CSV table of C-alpha atoms in Angstrom, one decimal:
chain,number,residue,atom,x,y,z
C,1,UNK,CA,115.4,-18.9,114.8
C,2,UNK,CA,113.9,-17.5,118.0
C,3,UNK,CA,116.6,-16.5,120.5
C,4,UNK,CA,116.1,-16.0,124.2
C,5,UNK,CA,118.4,-14.9,127.1
C,6,UNK,CA,118.4,-18.4,128.6
C,7,UNK,CA,122.1,-18.4,129.4
C,8,UNK,CA,121.8,-15.3,131.6
C,9,UNK,CA,118.8,-16.5,133.7
C,10,UNK,CA,119.4,-17.5,137.3
C,11,UNK,CA,118.1,-20.8,138.9
C,12,UNK,CA,117.3,-20.7,142.6
C,13,UNK,CA,115.8,-23.1,145.1
C,14,UNK,CA,112.4,-22.4,146.6
C,15,UNK,CA,110.3,-24.9,148.5
C,16,UNK,CA,107.1,-25.6,150.3
C,17,UNK,CA,105.1,-28.4,151.8
C,18,UNK,CA,102.2,-30.3,150.5
C,19,UNK,CA,99.3,-28.2,151.8
C,20,UNK,CA,96.2,-29.8,153.3
C,21,UNK,CA,92.8,-28.8,152.0
C,22,UNK,CA,91.2,-26.3,154.4
C,23,UNK,CA,87.6,-25.4,155.3
C,24,UNK,CA,86.2,-22.3,156.9
C,25,UNK,CA,82.5,-22.5,156.2
C,26,UNK,CA,81.5,-25.9,154.7
C,27,UNK,CA,79.4,-24.2,152.1
C,28,UNK,CA,80.4,-22.5,148.8
C,29,UNK,CA,77.7,-20.3,147.5
C,30,UNK,CA,77.2,-20.8,143.8
C,31,UNK,CA,76.0,-18.5,141.0
C,32,UNK,CA,72.4,-19.4,141.9
C,33,UNK,CA,72.8,-18.5,145.6
C,34,UNK,CA,72.8,-22.1,146.7
C,35,UNK,CA,75.3,-23.5,149.3
C,36,UNK,CA,77.3,-26.3,147.8
C,37,UNK,CA,79.6,-28.8,149.7
C,38,UNK,CA,82.4,-29.7,147.4
C,39,UNK,CA,86.1,-30.7,147.4
C,40,UNK,CA,88.3,-27.7,146.4
C,41,UNK,CA,91.9,-26.6,146.7
C,42,UNK,CA,94.9,-28.3,148.3
C,43,UNK,CA,96.3,-31.7,149.1
C,44,UNK,CA,97.1,-34.4,146.6
C,45,UNK,CA,94.5,-34.8,143.9
C,46,UNK,CA,94.9,-38.3,142.7
C,47,UNK,CA,92.4,-38.6,139.8
C,48,UNK,CA,92.6,-35.2,138.2
C,49,UNK,CA,95.6,-34.8,135.9
C,50,UNK,CA,97.3,-32.6,133.4
C,51,UNK,CA,95.5,-33.0,130.1
C,52,UNK,CA,92.1,-33.9,131.7
C,53,UNK,CA,89.1,-31.7,131.2
C,54,UNK,CA,88.9,-28.9,133.6
C,55,UNK,CA,85.2,-28.6,133.2
C,56,UNK,CA,82.2,-30.4,134.8
C,57,UNK,CA,84.1,-31.8,137.8
C,58,UNK,CA,82.2,-32.2,141.0
C,59,UNK,CA,84.5,-29.7,142.7
C,60,UNK,CA,85.5,-26.0,142.9
C,61,UNK,CA,88.9,-24.6,141.9
C,62,UNK,CA,90.3,-28.1,141.7
C,63,UNK,CA,94.1,-28.2,141.4
C,64,UNK,CA,95.5,-31.2,139.5
C,65,UNK,CA,98.3,-33.2,141.1
C,66,UNK,CA,100.1,-31.9,144.2
C,67,UNK,CA,99.6,-28.5,145.8
C,68,UNK,CA,102.4,-26.9,147.9
C,69,UNK,CA,102.7,-23.9,150.1
C,70,UNK,CA,105.3,-22.4,152.5
C,71,UNK,CA,104.1,-21.6,156.0
C,72,UNK,CA,106.2,-18.4,156.0
C,73,UNK,CA,104.4,-15.7,154.0
C,74,UNK,CA,107.4,-14.0,152.6
C,75,UNK,CA,109.0,-17.4,151.6
C,76,UNK,CA,105.7,-18.4,150.0
C,77,UNK,CA,105.7,-15.1,148.1
C,78,UNK,CA,109.1,-16.1,146.7
C,79,UNK,CA,107.8,-19.6,145.9
C,80,UNK,CA,104.9,-18.1,144.0
C,81,UNK,CA,106.9,-15.4,142.2
C,82,UNK,CA,110.0,-17.4,141.2
C,83,UNK,CA,108.4,-20.7,140.3
C,84,UNK,CA,107.7,-21.1,136.6
C,85,UNK,CA,105.6,-23.5,134.6
C,86,UNK,CA,107.9,-26.3,133.5
C,87,UNK,CA,110.3,-26.1,136.4
C,88,UNK,CA,111.7,-29.3,137.9
C,89,UNK,CA,110.4,-30.1,141.4
C,90,UNK,CA,112.1,-32.6,143.8
C,91,UNK,CA,110.6,-34.3,146.8
C,92,UNK,CA,113.1,-33.9,149.7
C,93,UNK,CA,111.2,-35.6,152.6
C,94,UNK,CA,108.9,-38.5,153.1
C,95,UNK,CA,108.4,-41.8,151.5
C,96,UNK,CA,108.6,-40.3,148.0
C,97,UNK,CA,111.9,-38.6,148.6
C,98,UNK,CA,113.9,-37.9,145.4
C,99,UNK,CA,110.8,-38.2,143.2
C,100,UNK,CA,110.8,-35.7,140.3
C,101,UNK,CA,107.9,-33.6,139.2
C,102,UNK,CA,107.1,-30.6,137.0
C,103,UNK,CA,105.5,-27.3,138.0
C,104,UNK,CA,102.2,-26.8,136.1
C,105,UNK,CA,100.9,-23.5,137.6
C,106,UNK,CA,100.6,-21.0,140.4
C,107,UNK,CA,97.2,-20.4,141.9
C,108,UNK,CA,96.4,-16.9,143.5
C,109,UNK,CA,94.2,-16.5,146.5
C,110,UNK,CA,95.1,-19.8,148.1
C,111,UNK,CA,98.7,-19.2,147.0
C,112,UNK,CA,99.6,-22.7,145.9
C,113,UNK,CA,102.2,-23.9,143.5
C,114,UNK,CA,100.9,-26.9,141.5
C,115,UNK,CA,103.1,-29.8,140.5
C,116,UNK,CA,102.7,-32.8,138.3
C,117,UNK,CA,104.0,-36.2,139.6
C,118,UNK,CA,103.4,-39.7,138.3
C,119,UNK,CA,100.9,-41.9,140.1
C,120,UNK,CA,103.5,-44.2,141.7
C,121,UNK,CA,105.2,-41.2,143.3
C,122,UNK,CA,102.0,-39.5,144.4
C,123,UNK,CA,100.8,-42.7,146.1
C,124,UNK,CA,103.9,-42.5,148.4
C,125,UNK,CA,103.3,-38.9,149.4
C,126,UNK,CA,101.6,-37.4,152.4
C,127,UNK,CA,100.5,-33.9,153.5
C,128,UNK,CA,103.4,-32.1,155.0
C,129,UNK,CA,106.1,-33.6,152.7
C,130,UNK,CA,108.6,-31.0,151.5
C,131,UNK,CA,109.1,-30.3,147.8
C,132,UNK,CA,111.9,-28.2,146.4
C,133,UNK,CA,111.4,-26.3,143.1
C,134,UNK,CA,114.4,-25.3,140.9
C,135,UNK,CA,113.0,-21.9,140.0
C,136,UNK,CA,114.1,-20.8,136.6
C,137,UNK,CA,112.6,-18.5,134.1
C,138,UNK,CA,111.6,-15.1,135.5
C,139,UNK,CA,113.4,-12.4,133.4
C,140,UNK,CA,113.1,-14.5,130.2
C,141,UNK,CA,113.2,-12.2,127.1
C,142,UNK,CA,112.9,-12.9,123.4
C,143,UNK,CA,115.5,-11.3,121.2
C,144,UNK,CA,113.8,-8.7,118.9
C,145,UNK,CA,110.5,-8.8,120.8
C,146,UNK,CA,110.9,-5.9,123.3
C,147,UNK,CA,107.1,-5.5,123.2
C,148,UNK,CA,106.5,-9.0,124.5
C,149,UNK,CA,106.9,-9.6,128.3
C,150,UNK,CA,107.5,-13.2,129.2
C,151,UNK,CA,106.8,-14.5,132.7
C,152,UNK,CA,106.2,-17.7,134.7
C,153,UNK,CA,107.7,-19.9,132.0
C,154,UNK,CA,110.8,-22.2,132.2
C,155,UNK,CA,113.0,-21.5,129.2
C,156,UNK,CA,113.4,-25.2,128.5
C,157,UNK,CA,109.6,-25.4,128.1
C,158,UNK,CA,109.6,-22.2,126.0
C,159,UNK,CA,112.0,-24.0,123.5
C,160,UNK,CA,109.7,-27.0,123.2
C,161,UNK,CA,106.6,-25.0,122.3
C,162,UNK,CA,106.2,-24.7,118.5
C,163,UNK,CA,106.7,-20.9,118.3
C,164,UNK,CA,107.2,-19.2,114.9
C,165,UNK,CA,107.7,-15.7,113.5
C,166,UNK,CA,105.6,-14.8,110.5
C,167,UNK,CA,106.6,-12.7,107.6
C,168,UNK,CA,105.3,-9.6,109.4
C,169,UNK,CA,107.5,-10.2,112.4
C,170,UNK,CA,104.7,-11.4,114.6
C,171,UNK,CA,105.2,-14.2,117.2
C,172,UNK,CA,102.9,-17.1,116.4
C,173,UNK,CA,101.9,-19.2,119.4
C,174,UNK,CA,99.9,-22.4,119.3
C,175,UNK,CA,96.6,-22.1,121.3
C,176,UNK,CA,93.4,-24.1,121.8
C,177,UNK,CA,91.1,-21.2,122.4
C,178,UNK,CA,90.8,-17.4,122.2
C,179,UNK,CA,89.1,-15.7,125.2
C,180,UNK,CA,87.7,-12.1,125.0
C,181,UNK,CA,88.6,-9.7,127.7
C,182,UNK,CA,85.0,-9.4,129.0
C,183,UNK,CA,85.1,-13.0,130.2
C,184,UNK,CA,88.1,-12.5,132.4
C,185,UNK,CA,87.1,-12.3,136.1
C,186,UNK,CA,88.5,-13.0,139.5
C,187,UNK,CA,92.1,-11.6,139.7
C,188,UNK,CA,91.5,-8.7,137.3
C,189,UNK,CA,93.3,-5.6,138.6
C,190,UNK,CA,96.0,-7.5,140.4
C,191,UNK,CA,99.3,-5.5,140.6
C,192,UNK,CA,101.3,-8.2,138.9
C,193,UNK,CA,100.9,-11.2,136.7
C,194,UNK,CA,104.3,-12.5,137.6
C,195,UNK,CA,102.7,-14.7,140.2
C,196,UNK,CA,99.4,-16.6,140.4
C,197,UNK,CA,96.5,-16.6,137.9
C,198,UNK,CA,93.2,-15.1,137.1
C,199,UNK,CA,89.9,-16.8,136.0
C,200,UNK,CA,87.8,-17.1,132.9
C,201,UNK,CA,84.2,-16.5,133.9
C,202,UNK,CA,81.9,-19.4,133.0
C,203,UNK,CA,78.5,-18.3,134.1
C,204,UNK,CA,77.3,-17.8,130.5
C,205,UNK,CA,76.8,-21.3,129.0
C,206,UNK,CA,76.5,-19.9,125.4
C,207,UNK,CA,79.8,-18.1,125.7
C,208,UNK,CA,81.4,-21.3,127.0
C,209,UNK,CA,80.3,-23.1,123.8
C,210,UNK,CA,81.1,-20.1,121.5
C,211,UNK,CA,84.7,-19.8,122.7
C,212,UNK,CA,85.4,-23.5,123.3
C,213,UNK,CA,85.7,-22.9,127.1
C,214,UNK,CA,83.6,-26.0,127.7
C,215,UNK,CA,86.4,-28.1,126.1
C,216,UNK,CA,89.3,-26.7,128.0
C,217,UNK,CA,91.8,-29.1,129.6
C,218,UNK,CA,94.4,-28.6,132.4
C,219,UNK,CA,97.6,-27.4,130.7
C,220,UNK,CA,96.0,-25.9,127.6
C,221,UNK,CA,97.4,-22.7,126.1
C,222,UNK,CA,94.9,-20.0,125.5
C,223,UNK,CA,95.0,-16.5,124.0
C,224,UNK,CA,93.4,-13.6,126.0
C,225,UNK,CA,92.3,-10.9,123.6
C,226,UNK,CA,92.6,-7.3,124.7
C,227,UNK,CA,94.1,-8.4,128.0
C,228,UNK,CA,97.3,-6.6,129.1
C,229,UNK,CA,99.3,-8.5,131.8
C,230,UNK,CA,102.6,-6.7,131.4
C,231,UNK,CA,102.3,-4.6,134.5
C,232,UNK,CA,99.3,-6.0,136.4
C,233,UNK,CA,96.1,-7.3,134.8
C,234,UNK,CA,93.9,-4.9,132.9
C,235,UNK,CA,91.8,-4.4,129.8
C,236,UNK,CA,93.7,-2.8,126.9
C,237,UNK,CA,92.3,-2.7,123.4
C,238,UNK,CA,94.8,-4.5,121.1
C,239,UNK,CA,96.8,-6.1,123.8
C,240,UNK,CA,97.4,-9.9,123.7
C,241,UNK,CA,98.3,-12.3,126.4
C,242,UNK,CA,99.0,-16.1,126.4
C,243,UNK,CA,98.3,-18.2,129.4
C,244,UNK,CA,98.1,-21.8,130.7
C,245,UNK,CA,94.9,-23.3,132.2
C,246,UNK,CA,96.0,-24.4,135.7
C,247,UNK,CA,92.9,-25.1,137.8
C,248,UNK,CA,89.3,-26.3,137.2
C,249,UNK,CA,86.0,-24.5,136.6
C,250,UNK,CA,84.3,-23.0,139.7
C,251,UNK,CA,80.8,-22.6,141.0
C,252,UNK,CA,81.3,-19.1,142.3
C,253,UNK,CA,80.2,-16.0,140.5
C,254,UNK,CA,83.1,-14.3,138.6
C,255,UNK,CA,85.2,-17.4,138.6
C,256,UNK,CA,86.1,-20.3,136.3
C,257,UNK,CA,89.2,-22.1,135.0
C,258,UNK,CA,92.4,-20.3,136.2
C,259,UNK,CA,95.0,-19.0,133.7
C,260,UNK,CA,98.6,-18.4,134.6
C,261,UNK,CA,100.0,-15.9,132.0
C,262,UNK,CA,103.3,-16.8,130.3
C,263,UNK,CA,103.6,-13.8,127.9
C,264,UNK,CA,101.9,-10.5,127.2
C,265,UNK,CA,102.1,-7.6,124.8
C,266,UNK,CA,100.4,-4.2,124.8
C,267,UNK,CA,100.5,-4.4,121.0
C,268,UNK,CA,99.6,-7.1,118.5
C,269,UNK,CA,103.1,-8.7,118.4
C,270,UNK,CA,101.6,-12.0,119.4
C,271,UNK,CA,99.2,-14.1,117.2
C,272,UNK,CA,97.4,-17.3,118.2
C,273,UNK,CA,97.5,-20.3,115.9
C,274,UNK,CA,94.8,-22.8,116.7
C,275,UNK,CA,96.2,-26.3,117.5
C,276,UNK,CA,94.4,-29.0,119.5
C,277,UNK,CA,97.7,-30.2,120.8
C,278,UNK,CA,98.6,-26.8,122.4
C,279,UNK,CA,99.0,-28.2,125.9
C,280,UNK,CA,102.0,-28.2,128.2
C,281,UNK,CA,101.6,-31.9,128.8
C,282,UNK,CA,102.1,-32.5,125.1
C,283,UNK,CA,105.2,-30.4,124.9
C,284,UNK,CA,106.6,-32.0,128.1
C,285,UNK,CA,105.8,-35.5,126.9
C,286,UNK,CA,103.6,-36.3,129.8
C,287,UNK,CA,100.1,-36.3,128.1
């Protein structure tokens, strides 16, 4: 049986408002040097959902569901750092007040927390509505796995993922794809992986097919080979990280589907087991 320190973890409230899409220049310059006008981050995205394909959308860095942000920078840092995938979110203002949702990811750069809500509740929401997140999970540890750093993951969701320990004492994690370190792009070198995400680069179509990137869905669990996220994001031979796909493919060079890391090891204490149902929507019963 896999044991965690769930009973010692602290739950705190953080909150933000539904953040409007923003535009500086109308053009996003794609990998071919062409200016594209596309929907991108923010707001309420009605027709892109957890479990949908994150590829081939007519958009850039699309965030499924509801995107929130706090106008105070320090408070938003806390929202980004303390929120964990699987946390409960509660609408506390507006026509959808008291609606419940689930955090599905944290998006660096734009610094949004992304939240799943059902269609009925989203249709009552408006930009500026306030949403509270019951932040719970940072500091999660697995007993007997000191080499594995957990982050950004609600312990209740951790317990729903079909994790196993093999005969060699390696943690087996269900995944839909394994991504080599050389395909990890925007966000590499960040000082911490305990908030936000970094991108799988998708400029090489053959690599997209070879590694199953072209089939990725929002919420999929992926293994990042030779990627160390224990203290910032870096290449390290033999390191293994597990992450969740949180935003869509992108048209920009060095970008692609965003991955929020949920565990990492500098050693080979984590092993991926391919499973086409390895998606947080499946484990949360909302796929």
